Short mmCIF file of C-alpha atoms and ligand atoms in Angstrom, two decimals:
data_model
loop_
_atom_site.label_atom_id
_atom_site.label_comp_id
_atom_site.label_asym_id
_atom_site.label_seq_id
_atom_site.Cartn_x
_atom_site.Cartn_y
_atom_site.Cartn_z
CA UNK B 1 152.46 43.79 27.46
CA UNK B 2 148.94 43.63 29.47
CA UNK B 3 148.30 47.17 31.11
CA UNK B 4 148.05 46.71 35.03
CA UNK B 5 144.64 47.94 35.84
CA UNK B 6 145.12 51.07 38.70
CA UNK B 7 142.28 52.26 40.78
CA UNK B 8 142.88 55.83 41.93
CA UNK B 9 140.30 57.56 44.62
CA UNK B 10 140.40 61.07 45.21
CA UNK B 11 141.55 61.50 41.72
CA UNK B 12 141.06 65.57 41.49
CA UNK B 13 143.41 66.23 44.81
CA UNK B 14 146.55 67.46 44.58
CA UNK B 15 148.30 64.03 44.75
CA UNK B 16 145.70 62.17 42.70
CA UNK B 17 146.33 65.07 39.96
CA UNK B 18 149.96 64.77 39.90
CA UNK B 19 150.38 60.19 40.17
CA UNK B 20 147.94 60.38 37.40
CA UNK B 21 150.08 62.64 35.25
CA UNK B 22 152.91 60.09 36.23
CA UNK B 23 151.32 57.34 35.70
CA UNK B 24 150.33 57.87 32.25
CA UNK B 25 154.12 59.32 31.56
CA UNK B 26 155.26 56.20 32.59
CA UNK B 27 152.90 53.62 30.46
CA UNK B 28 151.64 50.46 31.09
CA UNK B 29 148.68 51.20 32.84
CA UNK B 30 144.94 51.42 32.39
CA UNK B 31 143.42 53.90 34.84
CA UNK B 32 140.26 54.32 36.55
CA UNK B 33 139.62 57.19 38.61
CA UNK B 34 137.10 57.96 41.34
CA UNK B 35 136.11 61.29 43.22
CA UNK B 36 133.33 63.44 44.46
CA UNK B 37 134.47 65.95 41.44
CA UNK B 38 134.54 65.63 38.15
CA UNK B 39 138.32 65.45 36.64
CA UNK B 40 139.48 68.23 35.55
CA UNK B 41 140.37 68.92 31.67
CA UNK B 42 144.45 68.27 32.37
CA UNK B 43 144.10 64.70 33.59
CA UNK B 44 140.52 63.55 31.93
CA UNK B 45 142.33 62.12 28.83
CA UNK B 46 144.46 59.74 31.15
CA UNK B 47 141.11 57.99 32.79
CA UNK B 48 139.74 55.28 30.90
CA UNK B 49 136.42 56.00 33.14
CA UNK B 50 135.70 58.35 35.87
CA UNK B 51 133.52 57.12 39.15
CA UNK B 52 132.13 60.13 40.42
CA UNK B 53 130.13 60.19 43.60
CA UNK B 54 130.83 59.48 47.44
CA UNK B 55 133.26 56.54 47.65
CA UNK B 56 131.31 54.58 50.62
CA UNK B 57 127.98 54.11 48.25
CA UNK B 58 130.38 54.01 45.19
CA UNK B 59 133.06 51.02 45.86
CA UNK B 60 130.05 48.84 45.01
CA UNK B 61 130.50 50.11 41.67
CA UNK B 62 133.80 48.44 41.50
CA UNK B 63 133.97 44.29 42.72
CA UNK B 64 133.74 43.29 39.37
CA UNK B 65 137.32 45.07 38.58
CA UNK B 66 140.11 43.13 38.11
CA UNK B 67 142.33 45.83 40.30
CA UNK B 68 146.28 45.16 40.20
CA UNK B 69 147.21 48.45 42.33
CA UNK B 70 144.94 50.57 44.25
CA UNK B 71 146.03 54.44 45.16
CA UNK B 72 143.30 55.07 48.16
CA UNK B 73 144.19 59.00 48.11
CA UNK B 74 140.87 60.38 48.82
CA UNK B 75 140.44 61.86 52.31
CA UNK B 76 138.87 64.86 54.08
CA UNK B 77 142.02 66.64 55.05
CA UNK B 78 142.62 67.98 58.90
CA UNK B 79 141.20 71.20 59.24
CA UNK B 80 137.97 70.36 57.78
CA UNK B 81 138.03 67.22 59.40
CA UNK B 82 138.19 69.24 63.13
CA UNK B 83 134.95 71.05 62.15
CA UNK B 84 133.34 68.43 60.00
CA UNK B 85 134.16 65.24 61.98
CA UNK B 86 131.62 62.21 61.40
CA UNK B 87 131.58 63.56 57.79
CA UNK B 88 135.66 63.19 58.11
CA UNK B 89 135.45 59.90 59.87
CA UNK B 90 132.87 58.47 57.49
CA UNK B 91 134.78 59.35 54.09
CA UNK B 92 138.35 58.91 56.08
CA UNK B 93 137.58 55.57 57.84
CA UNK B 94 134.17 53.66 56.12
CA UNK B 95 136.00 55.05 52.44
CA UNK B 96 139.36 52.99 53.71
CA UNK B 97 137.60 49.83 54.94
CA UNK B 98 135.20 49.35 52.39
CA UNK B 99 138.22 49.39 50.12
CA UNK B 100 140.19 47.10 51.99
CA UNK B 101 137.57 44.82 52.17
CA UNK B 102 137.29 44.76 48.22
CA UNK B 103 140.94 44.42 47.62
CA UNK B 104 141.03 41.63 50.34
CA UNK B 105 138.18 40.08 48.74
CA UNK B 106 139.96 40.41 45.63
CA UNK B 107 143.48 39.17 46.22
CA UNK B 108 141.72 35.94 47.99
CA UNK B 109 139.48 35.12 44.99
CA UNK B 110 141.91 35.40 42.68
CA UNK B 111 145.07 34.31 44.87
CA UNK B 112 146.62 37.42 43.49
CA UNK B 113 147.74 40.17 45.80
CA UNK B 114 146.17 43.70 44.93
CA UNK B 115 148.95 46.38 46.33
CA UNK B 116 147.16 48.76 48.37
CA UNK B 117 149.17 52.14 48.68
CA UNK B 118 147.52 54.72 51.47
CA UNK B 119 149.14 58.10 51.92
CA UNK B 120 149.10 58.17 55.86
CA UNK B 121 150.67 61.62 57.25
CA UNK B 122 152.67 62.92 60.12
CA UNK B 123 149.23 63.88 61.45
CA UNK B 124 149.03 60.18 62.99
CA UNK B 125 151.65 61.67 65.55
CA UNK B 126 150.42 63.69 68.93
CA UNK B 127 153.31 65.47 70.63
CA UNK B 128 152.34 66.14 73.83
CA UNK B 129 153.68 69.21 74.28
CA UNK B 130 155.47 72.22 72.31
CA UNK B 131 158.55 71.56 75.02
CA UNK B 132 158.92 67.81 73.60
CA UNK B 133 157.95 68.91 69.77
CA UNK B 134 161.12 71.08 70.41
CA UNK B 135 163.49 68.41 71.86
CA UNK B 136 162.37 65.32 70.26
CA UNK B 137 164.04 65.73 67.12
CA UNK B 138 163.33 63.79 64.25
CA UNK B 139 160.81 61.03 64.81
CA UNK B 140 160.42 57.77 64.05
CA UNK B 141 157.29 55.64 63.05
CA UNK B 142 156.05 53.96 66.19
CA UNK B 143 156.76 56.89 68.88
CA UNK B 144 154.15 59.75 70.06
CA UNK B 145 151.14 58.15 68.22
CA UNK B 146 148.42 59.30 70.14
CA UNK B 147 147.27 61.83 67.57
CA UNK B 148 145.20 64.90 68.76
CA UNK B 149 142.54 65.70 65.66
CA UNK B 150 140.22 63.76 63.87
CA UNK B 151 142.55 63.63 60.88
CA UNK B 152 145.23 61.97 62.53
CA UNK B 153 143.28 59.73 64.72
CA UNK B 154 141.94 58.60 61.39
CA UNK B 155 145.26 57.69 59.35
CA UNK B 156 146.49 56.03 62.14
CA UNK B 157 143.39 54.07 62.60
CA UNK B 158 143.44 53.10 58.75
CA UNK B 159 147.18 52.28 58.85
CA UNK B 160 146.54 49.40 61.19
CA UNK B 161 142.90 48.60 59.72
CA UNK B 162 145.29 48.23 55.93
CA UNK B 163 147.54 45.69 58.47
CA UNK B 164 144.74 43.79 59.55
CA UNK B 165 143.08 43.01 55.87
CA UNK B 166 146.70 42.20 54.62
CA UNK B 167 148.15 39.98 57.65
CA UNK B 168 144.82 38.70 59.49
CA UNK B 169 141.45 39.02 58.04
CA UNK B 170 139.62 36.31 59.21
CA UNK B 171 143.07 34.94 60.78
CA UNK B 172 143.75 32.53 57.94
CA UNK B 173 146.92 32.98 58.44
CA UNK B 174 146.51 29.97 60.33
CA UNK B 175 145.78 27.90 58.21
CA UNK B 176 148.37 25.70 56.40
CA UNK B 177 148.06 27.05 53.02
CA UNK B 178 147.13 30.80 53.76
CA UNK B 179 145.19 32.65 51.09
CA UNK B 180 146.52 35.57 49.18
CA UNK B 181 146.13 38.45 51.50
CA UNK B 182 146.15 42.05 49.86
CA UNK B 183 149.48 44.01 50.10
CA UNK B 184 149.51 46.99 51.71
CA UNK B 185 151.78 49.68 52.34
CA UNK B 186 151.39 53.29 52.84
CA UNK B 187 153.38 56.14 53.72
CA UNK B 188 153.49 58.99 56.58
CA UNK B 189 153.82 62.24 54.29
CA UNK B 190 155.11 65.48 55.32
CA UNK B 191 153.10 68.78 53.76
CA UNK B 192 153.69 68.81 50.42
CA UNK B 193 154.05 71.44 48.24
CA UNK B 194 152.82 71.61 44.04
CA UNK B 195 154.03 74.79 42.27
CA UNK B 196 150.47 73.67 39.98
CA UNK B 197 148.50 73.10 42.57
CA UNK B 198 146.51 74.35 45.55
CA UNK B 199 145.44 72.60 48.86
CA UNK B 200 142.56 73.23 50.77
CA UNK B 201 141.29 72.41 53.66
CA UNK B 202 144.39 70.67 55.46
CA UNK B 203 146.78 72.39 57.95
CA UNK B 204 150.06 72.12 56.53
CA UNK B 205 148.23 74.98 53.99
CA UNK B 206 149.94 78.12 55.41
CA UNK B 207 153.51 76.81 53.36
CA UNK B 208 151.72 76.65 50.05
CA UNK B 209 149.37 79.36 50.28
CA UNK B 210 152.17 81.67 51.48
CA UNK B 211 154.10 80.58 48.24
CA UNK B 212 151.90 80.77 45.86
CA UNK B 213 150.50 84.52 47.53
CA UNK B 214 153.69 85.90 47.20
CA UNK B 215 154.69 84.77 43.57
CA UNK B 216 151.09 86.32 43.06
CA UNK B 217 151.90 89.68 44.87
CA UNK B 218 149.28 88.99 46.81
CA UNK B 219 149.19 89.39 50.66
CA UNK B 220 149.58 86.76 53.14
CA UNK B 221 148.20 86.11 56.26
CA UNK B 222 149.88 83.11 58.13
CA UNK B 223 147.55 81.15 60.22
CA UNK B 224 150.29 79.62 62.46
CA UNK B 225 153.11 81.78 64.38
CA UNK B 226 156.12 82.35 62.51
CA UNK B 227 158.15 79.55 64.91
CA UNK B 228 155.74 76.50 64.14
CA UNK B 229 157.76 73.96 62.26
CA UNK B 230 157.22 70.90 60.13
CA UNK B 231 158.94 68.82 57.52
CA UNK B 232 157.83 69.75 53.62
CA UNK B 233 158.12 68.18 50.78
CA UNK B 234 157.80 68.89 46.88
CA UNK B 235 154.79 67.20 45.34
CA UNK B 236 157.54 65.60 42.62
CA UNK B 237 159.51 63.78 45.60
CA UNK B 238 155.84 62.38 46.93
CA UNK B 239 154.94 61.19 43.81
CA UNK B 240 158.24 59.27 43.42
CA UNK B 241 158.09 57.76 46.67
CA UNK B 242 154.25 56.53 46.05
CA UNK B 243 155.72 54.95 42.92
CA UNK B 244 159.08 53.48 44.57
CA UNK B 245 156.89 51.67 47.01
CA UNK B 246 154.79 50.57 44.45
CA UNK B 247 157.89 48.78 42.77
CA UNK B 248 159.43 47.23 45.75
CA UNK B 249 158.96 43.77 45.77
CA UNK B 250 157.41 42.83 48.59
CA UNK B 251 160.36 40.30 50.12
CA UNK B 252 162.51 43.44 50.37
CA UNK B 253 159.69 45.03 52.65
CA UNK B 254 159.88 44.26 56.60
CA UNK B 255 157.42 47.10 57.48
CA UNK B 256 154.14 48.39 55.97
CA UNK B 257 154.20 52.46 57.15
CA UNK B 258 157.42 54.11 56.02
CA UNK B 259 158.04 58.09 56.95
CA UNK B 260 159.82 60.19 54.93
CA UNK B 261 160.60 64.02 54.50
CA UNK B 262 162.90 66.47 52.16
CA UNK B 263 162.90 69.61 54.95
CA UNK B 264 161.85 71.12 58.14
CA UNK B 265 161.10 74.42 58.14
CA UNK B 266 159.62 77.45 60.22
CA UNK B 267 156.86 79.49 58.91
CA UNK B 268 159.01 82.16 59.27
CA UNK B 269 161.84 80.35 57.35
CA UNK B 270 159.10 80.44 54.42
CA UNK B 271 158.52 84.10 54.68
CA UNK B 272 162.55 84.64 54.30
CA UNK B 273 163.07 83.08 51.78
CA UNK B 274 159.31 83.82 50.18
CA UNK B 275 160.95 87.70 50.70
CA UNK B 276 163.97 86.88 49.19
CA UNK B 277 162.66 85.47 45.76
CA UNK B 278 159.69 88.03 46.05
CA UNK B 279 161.01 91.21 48.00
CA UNK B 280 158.59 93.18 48.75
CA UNK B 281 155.93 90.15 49.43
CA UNK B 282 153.49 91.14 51.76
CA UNK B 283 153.12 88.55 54.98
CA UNK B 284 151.86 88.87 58.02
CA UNK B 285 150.99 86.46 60.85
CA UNK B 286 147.72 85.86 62.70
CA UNK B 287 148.14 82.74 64.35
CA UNK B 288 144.59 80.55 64.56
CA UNK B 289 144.54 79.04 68.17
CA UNK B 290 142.92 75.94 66.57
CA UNK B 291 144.97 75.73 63.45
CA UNK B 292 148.04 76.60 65.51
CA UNK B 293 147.50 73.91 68.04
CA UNK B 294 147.20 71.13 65.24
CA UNK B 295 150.49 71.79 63.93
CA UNK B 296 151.58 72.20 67.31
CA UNK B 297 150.42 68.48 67.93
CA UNK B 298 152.56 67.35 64.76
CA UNK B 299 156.26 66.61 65.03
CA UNK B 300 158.96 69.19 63.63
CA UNK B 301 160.53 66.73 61.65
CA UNK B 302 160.42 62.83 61.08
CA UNK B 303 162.85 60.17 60.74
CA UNK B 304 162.67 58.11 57.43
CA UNK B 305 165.49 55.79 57.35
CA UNK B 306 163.48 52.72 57.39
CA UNK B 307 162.25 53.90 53.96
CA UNK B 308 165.75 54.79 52.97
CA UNK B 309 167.02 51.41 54.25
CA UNK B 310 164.13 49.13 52.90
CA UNK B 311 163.52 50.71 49.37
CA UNK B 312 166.35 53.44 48.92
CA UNK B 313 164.42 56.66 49.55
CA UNK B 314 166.25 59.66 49.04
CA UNK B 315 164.45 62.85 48.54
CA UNK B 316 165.16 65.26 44.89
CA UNK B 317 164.62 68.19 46.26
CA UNK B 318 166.08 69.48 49.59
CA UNK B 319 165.29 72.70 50.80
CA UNK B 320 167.46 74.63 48.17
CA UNK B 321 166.68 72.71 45.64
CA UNK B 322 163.03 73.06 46.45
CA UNK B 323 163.11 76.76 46.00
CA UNK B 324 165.53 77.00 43.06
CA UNK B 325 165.14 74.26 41.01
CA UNK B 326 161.28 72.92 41.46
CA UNK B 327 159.27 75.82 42.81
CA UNK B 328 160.76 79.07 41.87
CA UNK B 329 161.12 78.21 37.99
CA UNK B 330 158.03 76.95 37.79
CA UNK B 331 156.03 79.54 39.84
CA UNK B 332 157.68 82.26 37.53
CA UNK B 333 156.37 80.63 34.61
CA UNK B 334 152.79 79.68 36.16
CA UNK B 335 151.98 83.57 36.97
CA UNK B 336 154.74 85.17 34.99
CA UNK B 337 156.70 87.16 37.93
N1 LIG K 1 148.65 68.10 54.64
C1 LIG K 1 147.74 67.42 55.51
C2 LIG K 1 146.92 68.38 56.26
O1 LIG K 1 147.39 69.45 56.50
C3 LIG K 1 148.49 66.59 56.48
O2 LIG K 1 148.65 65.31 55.97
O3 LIG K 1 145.84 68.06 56.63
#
């Protein structure tokens, strides 16, 4: 069998580190790997070569590779993005396009369709207020997009750039025989949560770092006030999704930007049950007005049953089975509490 060749950028984040352990687990494919960083020593075995550098001077490096799937993780994440913003919107937006580009340039040439998967978030939402965050419920994918940080305004931007290149570019879809256009889909993900792994630098942060903190015996202080909510997720069930949509052939697919979600919580929520598998954890809260107001901005929980309609999404771990049967076992081993 001839190994599909997989492009992966932002390689060293939390989701590149985890799809790349995945991908190798599953076989049949030969990865390359890009990212500002160099890999780390627990995923450097499964690269066949490593592209390390800024991905707008660096995509150069790749038009003469034959790319079957492309996983366009890298990104600068909210936070940073609020206080670094044309350095967000060049590696967020020119990374994006100047990918799309080559994998539309691709998929013409060779009249074969690259897939194109882009992690989007629930960041592309703007609620705009805390009264309608409360009321509106869960969410669905084409409501409240007016998002309200650089971040967000980004993703959403990229999600309809990735269904321009794949429906329009250079509207040949007029002509009689249109060209192979790329094939993109992506998906909005909650935060997600890695019981290996630490974010940095996005908002969604205070669930993970308030986790791992109190596994650690280490204090805690919360960022956001103990009633902000948003929907989680366990880095396992993101991982599956990214490689469900991968496999769904793409007759079965009538949209390109699929939500999904495992659980809403409150920060305080967290801290119970953060007390309750750790009593005696230490957490306190200190809410950031800026920090506060982005996940203010974000919806309390989304709607994803156009993913579980169109390619049978369903979720491993709920909230229960987050704690007891991904995080908790494996956060006893990792620092032996
Ligand atoms: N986890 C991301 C962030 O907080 C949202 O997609 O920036």
């Amino acid at each position: 069998m001839t190994e599909k060749l997989v492009l992966v950028t932002g390689a060293c984040g939390e989701i590149g580190q985890a799809l790349i352990q995945a991908l190798a687990r599953r076989g049949g494919y030969q990865i390359v790997t890009s990212d500002l960083a160099p890999l780390p020593d627990s995923i450097k075995a499964m690269s066949t070569e490593h592209v390390q550098g800024d991905l707008v001077y660096k995509v150069k490096n790749f038009y003469d590779y034959g790319f079957d799937v492309i996983f366009h993780l890298a990104a600068s994440l909210s936070s940073k993005a609020e206080v670094a913003s044309e350095e967000a919107h060049r590696i967020n937006v020119e990374g994006t396009m100047q990918l799309l580009m080559l994998a539309a340039y691709r998929s013409e040439k060779y009249q074969k369709s690259v897939r194109f998967l882009f992690p989007s978030s629930i960041a592309a939402y703007g609620m705009p207020g805390l009264d309608v965050k409360k009321t509106a419920g869960a969410v669905k994918e084409d409501v409240y997009n007016m998002p309200q940080t650089m971040y967000g305004c980004n993703k959403l931007y990229c999600e309809k750039l990735g269904m321009y290149y794949s429906k329009f570019f250079g509207q040949k879809h007029l002509d009689e025989e249109p060209p192979c256009m790329l094939d993109f889909r992506s998906i909005r993900f909650p935060g997600l949560i890695s019981a290996f792994t630490l974010p940095s630098s996005g908002t969604s942060d205070y669930g993970p770092e308030m986790l791992h903190a109190a596994a650690q015996g280490k204090p805690y202080t919360c960022f956001v006030r103990e009633d902000a909510k948003i929907s989680f997720m366990a880095m396992p069930d993101a991982i599956k999704s990214l490689l469900m949509l991968l496999d769904v052939p793409r007759e079965k697919l009538n949209h390109q930007v699929y939500n999904i979600t495992a659980f809403a919580l409150t920060a305080g929520e967290f801290r119970d049950r953060a007390l309750k598998a750790f009593p005696g954890a230490q957490i306190n809260f200190q809410p950031n007005p800026r920090r506060q107001g982005i996940v203010d901005s974000w919806p309390e929980d989304v709607d994803d049953s156009l993913a579980r309609t169109e390619w049978n999404w369903k979720p491993d771990y709920d909230a229960d089975a987050f704690f007891d049967d991904y995080f908790l076992p494996e956060i006893r081993k990792r620092y032996g509490r």
